[in-house]
mmCIF file of C-alpha atoms in Angstrom:
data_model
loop_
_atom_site.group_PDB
_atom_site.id
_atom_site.type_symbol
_atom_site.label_atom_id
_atom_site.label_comp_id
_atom_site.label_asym_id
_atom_site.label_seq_id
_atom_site.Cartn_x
_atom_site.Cartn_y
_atom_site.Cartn_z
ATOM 1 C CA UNK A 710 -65.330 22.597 30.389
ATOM 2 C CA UNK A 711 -64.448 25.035 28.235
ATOM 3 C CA UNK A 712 -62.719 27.040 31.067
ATOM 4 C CA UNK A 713 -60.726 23.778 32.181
ATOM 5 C CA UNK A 714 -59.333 23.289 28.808
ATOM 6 C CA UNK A 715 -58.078 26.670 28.543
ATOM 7 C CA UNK A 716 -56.405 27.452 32.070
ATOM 8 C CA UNK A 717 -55.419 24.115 32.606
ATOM 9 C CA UNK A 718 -54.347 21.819 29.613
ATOM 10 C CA UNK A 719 -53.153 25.139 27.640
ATOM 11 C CA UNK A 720 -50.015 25.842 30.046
ATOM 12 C CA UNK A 721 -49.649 21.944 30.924
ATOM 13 C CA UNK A 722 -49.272 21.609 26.917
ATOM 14 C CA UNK A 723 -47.260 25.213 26.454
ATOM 15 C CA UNK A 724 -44.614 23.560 29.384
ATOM 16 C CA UNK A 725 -44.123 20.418 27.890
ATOM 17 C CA UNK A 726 -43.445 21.969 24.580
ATOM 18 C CA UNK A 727 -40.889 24.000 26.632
ATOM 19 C CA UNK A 728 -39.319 21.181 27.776
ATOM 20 C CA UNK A 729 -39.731 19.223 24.611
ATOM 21 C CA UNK A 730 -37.364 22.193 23.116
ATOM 22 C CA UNK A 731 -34.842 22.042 25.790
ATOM 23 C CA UNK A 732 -34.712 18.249 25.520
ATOM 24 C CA UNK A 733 -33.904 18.223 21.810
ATOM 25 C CA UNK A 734 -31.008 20.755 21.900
ATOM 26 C CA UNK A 735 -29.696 19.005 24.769
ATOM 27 C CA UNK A 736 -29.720 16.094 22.384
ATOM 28 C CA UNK A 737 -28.450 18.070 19.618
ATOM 29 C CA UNK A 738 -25.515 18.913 21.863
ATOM 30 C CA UNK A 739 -24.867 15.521 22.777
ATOM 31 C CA UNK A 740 -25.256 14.437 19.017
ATOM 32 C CA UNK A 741 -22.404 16.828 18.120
ATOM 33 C CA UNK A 742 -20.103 15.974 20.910
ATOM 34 C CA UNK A 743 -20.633 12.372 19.524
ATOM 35 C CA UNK A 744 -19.715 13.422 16.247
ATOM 36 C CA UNK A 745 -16.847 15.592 17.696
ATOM 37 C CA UNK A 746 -15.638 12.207 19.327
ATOM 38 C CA UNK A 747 -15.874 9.831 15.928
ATOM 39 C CA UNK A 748 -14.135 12.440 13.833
ATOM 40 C CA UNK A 749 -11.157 12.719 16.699
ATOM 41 C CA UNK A 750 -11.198 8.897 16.532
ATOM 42 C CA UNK A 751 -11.016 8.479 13.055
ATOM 43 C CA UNK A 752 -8.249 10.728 12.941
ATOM 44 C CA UNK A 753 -6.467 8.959 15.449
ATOM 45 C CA UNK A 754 -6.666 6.024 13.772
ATOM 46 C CA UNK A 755 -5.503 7.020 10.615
ATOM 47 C CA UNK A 756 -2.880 8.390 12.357
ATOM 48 C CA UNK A 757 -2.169 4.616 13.544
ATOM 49 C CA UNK A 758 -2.342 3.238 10.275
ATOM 50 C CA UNK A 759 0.431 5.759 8.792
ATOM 51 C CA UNK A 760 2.457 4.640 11.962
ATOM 52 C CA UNK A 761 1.961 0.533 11.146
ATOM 53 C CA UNK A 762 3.038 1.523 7.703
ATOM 54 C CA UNK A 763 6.063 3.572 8.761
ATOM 55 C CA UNK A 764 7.230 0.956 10.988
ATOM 56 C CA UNK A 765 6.616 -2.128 8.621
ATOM 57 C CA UNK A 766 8.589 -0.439 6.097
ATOM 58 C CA UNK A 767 11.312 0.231 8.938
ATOM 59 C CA UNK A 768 11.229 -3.171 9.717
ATOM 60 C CA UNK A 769 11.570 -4.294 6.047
ATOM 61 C CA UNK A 770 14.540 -1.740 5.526
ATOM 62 C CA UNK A 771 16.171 -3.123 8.735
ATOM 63 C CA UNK A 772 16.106 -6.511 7.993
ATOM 64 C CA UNK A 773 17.022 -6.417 4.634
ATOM 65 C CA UNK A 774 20.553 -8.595 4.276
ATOM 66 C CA UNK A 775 23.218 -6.114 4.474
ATOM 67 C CA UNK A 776 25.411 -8.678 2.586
ATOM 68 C CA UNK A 777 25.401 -8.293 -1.885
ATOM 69 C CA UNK A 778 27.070 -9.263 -4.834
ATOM 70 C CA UNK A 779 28.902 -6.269 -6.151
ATOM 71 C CA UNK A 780 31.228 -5.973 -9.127
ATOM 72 C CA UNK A 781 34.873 -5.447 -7.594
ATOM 73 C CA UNK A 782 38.001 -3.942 -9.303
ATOM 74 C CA UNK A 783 40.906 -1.989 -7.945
ATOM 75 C CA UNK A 784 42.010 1.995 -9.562
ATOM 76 C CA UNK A 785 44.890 3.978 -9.138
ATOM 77 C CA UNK A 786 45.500 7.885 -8.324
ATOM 78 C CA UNK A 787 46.107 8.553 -11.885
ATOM 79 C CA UNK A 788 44.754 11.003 -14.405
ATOM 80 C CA UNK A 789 42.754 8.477 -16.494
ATOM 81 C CA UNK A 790 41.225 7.333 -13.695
ATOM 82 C CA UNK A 791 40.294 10.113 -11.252
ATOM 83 C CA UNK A 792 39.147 13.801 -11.573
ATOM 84 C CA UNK A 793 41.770 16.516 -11.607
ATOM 85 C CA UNK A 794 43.309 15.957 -8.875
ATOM 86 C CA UNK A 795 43.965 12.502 -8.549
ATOM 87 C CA UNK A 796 45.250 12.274 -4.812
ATOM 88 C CA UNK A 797 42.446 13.842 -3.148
ATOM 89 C CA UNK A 798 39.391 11.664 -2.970
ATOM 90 C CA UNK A 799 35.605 12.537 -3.142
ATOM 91 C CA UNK A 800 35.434 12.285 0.363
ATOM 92 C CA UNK A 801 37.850 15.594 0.264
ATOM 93 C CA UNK A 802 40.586 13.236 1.994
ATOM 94 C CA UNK A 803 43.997 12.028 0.741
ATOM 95 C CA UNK A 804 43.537 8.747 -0.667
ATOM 96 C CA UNK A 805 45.474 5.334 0.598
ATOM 97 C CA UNK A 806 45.671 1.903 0.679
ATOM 98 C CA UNK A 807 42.466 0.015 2.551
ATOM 99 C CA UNK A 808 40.041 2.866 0.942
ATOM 100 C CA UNK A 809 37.474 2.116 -2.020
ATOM 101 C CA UNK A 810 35.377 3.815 -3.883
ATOM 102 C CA UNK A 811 31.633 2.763 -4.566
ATOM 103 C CA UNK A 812 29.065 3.368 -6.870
ATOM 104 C CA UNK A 813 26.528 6.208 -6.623
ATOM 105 C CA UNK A 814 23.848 3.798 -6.155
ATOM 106 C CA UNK A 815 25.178 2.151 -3.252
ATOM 107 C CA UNK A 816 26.166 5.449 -1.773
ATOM 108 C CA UNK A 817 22.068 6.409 -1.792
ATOM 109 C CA UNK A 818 21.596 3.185 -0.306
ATOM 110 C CA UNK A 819 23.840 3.980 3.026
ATOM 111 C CA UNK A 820 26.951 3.402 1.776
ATOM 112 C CA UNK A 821 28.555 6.710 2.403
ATOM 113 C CA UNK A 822 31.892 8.093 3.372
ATOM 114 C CA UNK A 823 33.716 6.984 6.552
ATOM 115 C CA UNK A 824 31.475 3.677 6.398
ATOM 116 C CA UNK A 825 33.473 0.200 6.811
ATOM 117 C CA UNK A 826 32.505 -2.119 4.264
ATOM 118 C CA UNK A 827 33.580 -6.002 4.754
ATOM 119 C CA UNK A 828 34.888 -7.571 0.839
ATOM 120 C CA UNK A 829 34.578 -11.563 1.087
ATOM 121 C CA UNK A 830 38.563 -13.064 0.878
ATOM 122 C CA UNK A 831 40.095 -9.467 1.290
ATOM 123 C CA UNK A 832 39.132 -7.525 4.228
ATOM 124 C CA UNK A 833 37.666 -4.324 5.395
ATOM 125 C CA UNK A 834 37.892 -1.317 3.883
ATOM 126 C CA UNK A 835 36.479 1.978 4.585
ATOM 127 C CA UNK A 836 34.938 3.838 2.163
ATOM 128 C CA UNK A 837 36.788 7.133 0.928
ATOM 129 C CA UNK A 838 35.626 7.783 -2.892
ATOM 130 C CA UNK A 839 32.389 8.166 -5.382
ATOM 131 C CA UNK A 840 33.363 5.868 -8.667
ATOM 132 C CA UNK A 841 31.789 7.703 -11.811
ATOM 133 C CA UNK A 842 27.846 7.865 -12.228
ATOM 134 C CA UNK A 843 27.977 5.247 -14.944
ATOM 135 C CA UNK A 844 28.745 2.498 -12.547
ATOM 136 C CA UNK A 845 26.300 1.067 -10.598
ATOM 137 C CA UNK A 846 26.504 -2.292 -7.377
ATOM 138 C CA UNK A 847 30.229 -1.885 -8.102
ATOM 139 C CA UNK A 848 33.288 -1.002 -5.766
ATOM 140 C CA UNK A 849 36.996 0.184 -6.598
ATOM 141 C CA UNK A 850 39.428 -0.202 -4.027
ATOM 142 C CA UNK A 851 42.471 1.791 -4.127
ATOM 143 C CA UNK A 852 45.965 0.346 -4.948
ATOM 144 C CA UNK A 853 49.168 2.655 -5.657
ATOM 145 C CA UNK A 854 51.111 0.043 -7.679
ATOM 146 C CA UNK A 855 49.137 0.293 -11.568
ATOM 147 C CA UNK A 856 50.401 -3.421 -12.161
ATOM 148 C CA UNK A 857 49.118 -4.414 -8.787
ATOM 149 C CA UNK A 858 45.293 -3.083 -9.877
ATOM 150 C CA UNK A 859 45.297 -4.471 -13.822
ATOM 151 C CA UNK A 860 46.611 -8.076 -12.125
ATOM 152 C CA UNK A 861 43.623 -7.324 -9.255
ATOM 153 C CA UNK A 862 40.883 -7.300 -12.229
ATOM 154 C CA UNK A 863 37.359 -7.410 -12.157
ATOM 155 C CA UNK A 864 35.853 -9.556 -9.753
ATOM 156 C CA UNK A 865 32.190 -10.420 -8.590
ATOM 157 C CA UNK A 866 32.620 -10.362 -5.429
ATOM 158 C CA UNK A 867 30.070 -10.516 -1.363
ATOM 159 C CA UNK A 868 30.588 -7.233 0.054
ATOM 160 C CA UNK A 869 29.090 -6.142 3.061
ATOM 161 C CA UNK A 870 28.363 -2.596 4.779
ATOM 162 C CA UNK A 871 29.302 -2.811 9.023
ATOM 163 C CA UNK A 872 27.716 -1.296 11.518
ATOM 164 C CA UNK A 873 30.811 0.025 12.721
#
């Protein structure tokens, strides 16, 4: 009996530890392909969430009403009123009539040279000069005649930046 146990249930036992072995790093292989898999799809869908985010916040930027309330006066190319050379705008241009000059808050908002901006009761305008850094939601539009500009005066006023 003795005999049996030893030639026979010895290598049965010995072989199915053998394949006892193979079968658990086979699973341990499949276990880290698994993991291999969530970590790639966790990734991914972070990566999806950043993406909703970006594109929300697009949206919200988009949509926002181009159309605000902005504090409107008129200036002149003179030395009180402009850096020291009063005929050349920020813009590096000459300045003239149906240019303006907008705050530097605006201008980090989009509003940036060569842009056409739309002034409720007095037309388009394109935009041509920075007005000093203490200024802020406020455009200047350029007028040659001094008179003309103090009569203009300050104004709140719905001004619009085109897509155009």
């Amino acid at each position: 009996m003795r005999i049996i146990l030893n030639y026979t249930l010895t290598p049965i036992l010995c072989a199915a530890m053998v394949i006892m072995a193979v079968v658990t790093v086979v699973k341990q292989q499949e276990i880290d392909v698994l993991r291999h898999k969530l970590e790639l799809a966790e990734q991914t869908s972070e990566a999806r969430k950043q993406m909703v985010e970006e594109v929300r916040l697009l949206q919200k930027a988009a949509s926002a009403p181009p159309v605000r309330t902005v504090t409107v006066t008129a200036y002149n190319p003179t030395n009180n009123q402009c850096d020291e050379d009063p005929l050349i705008a920020a813009s590096m241009r000459k300045v003239r009539s149906g240019t303006i000059a907008v705050s530097r808050d605006l201008f980090n908002q989009g509003w940036v040279f060569g842009r056409k901006v739309r002034i409720e009761g007095l037309g388009i305008f394109e935009i041509n000069d920075l007005m000093n850094k203490r200024f802020t939601k406020r455009i200047d539009i350029f007028m040659w005649d001094e008179d003309q500009a103090r009569q203009f005066g300050k104004k709140n006023i719905k001004a619009a930046l085109l897509q155009i």
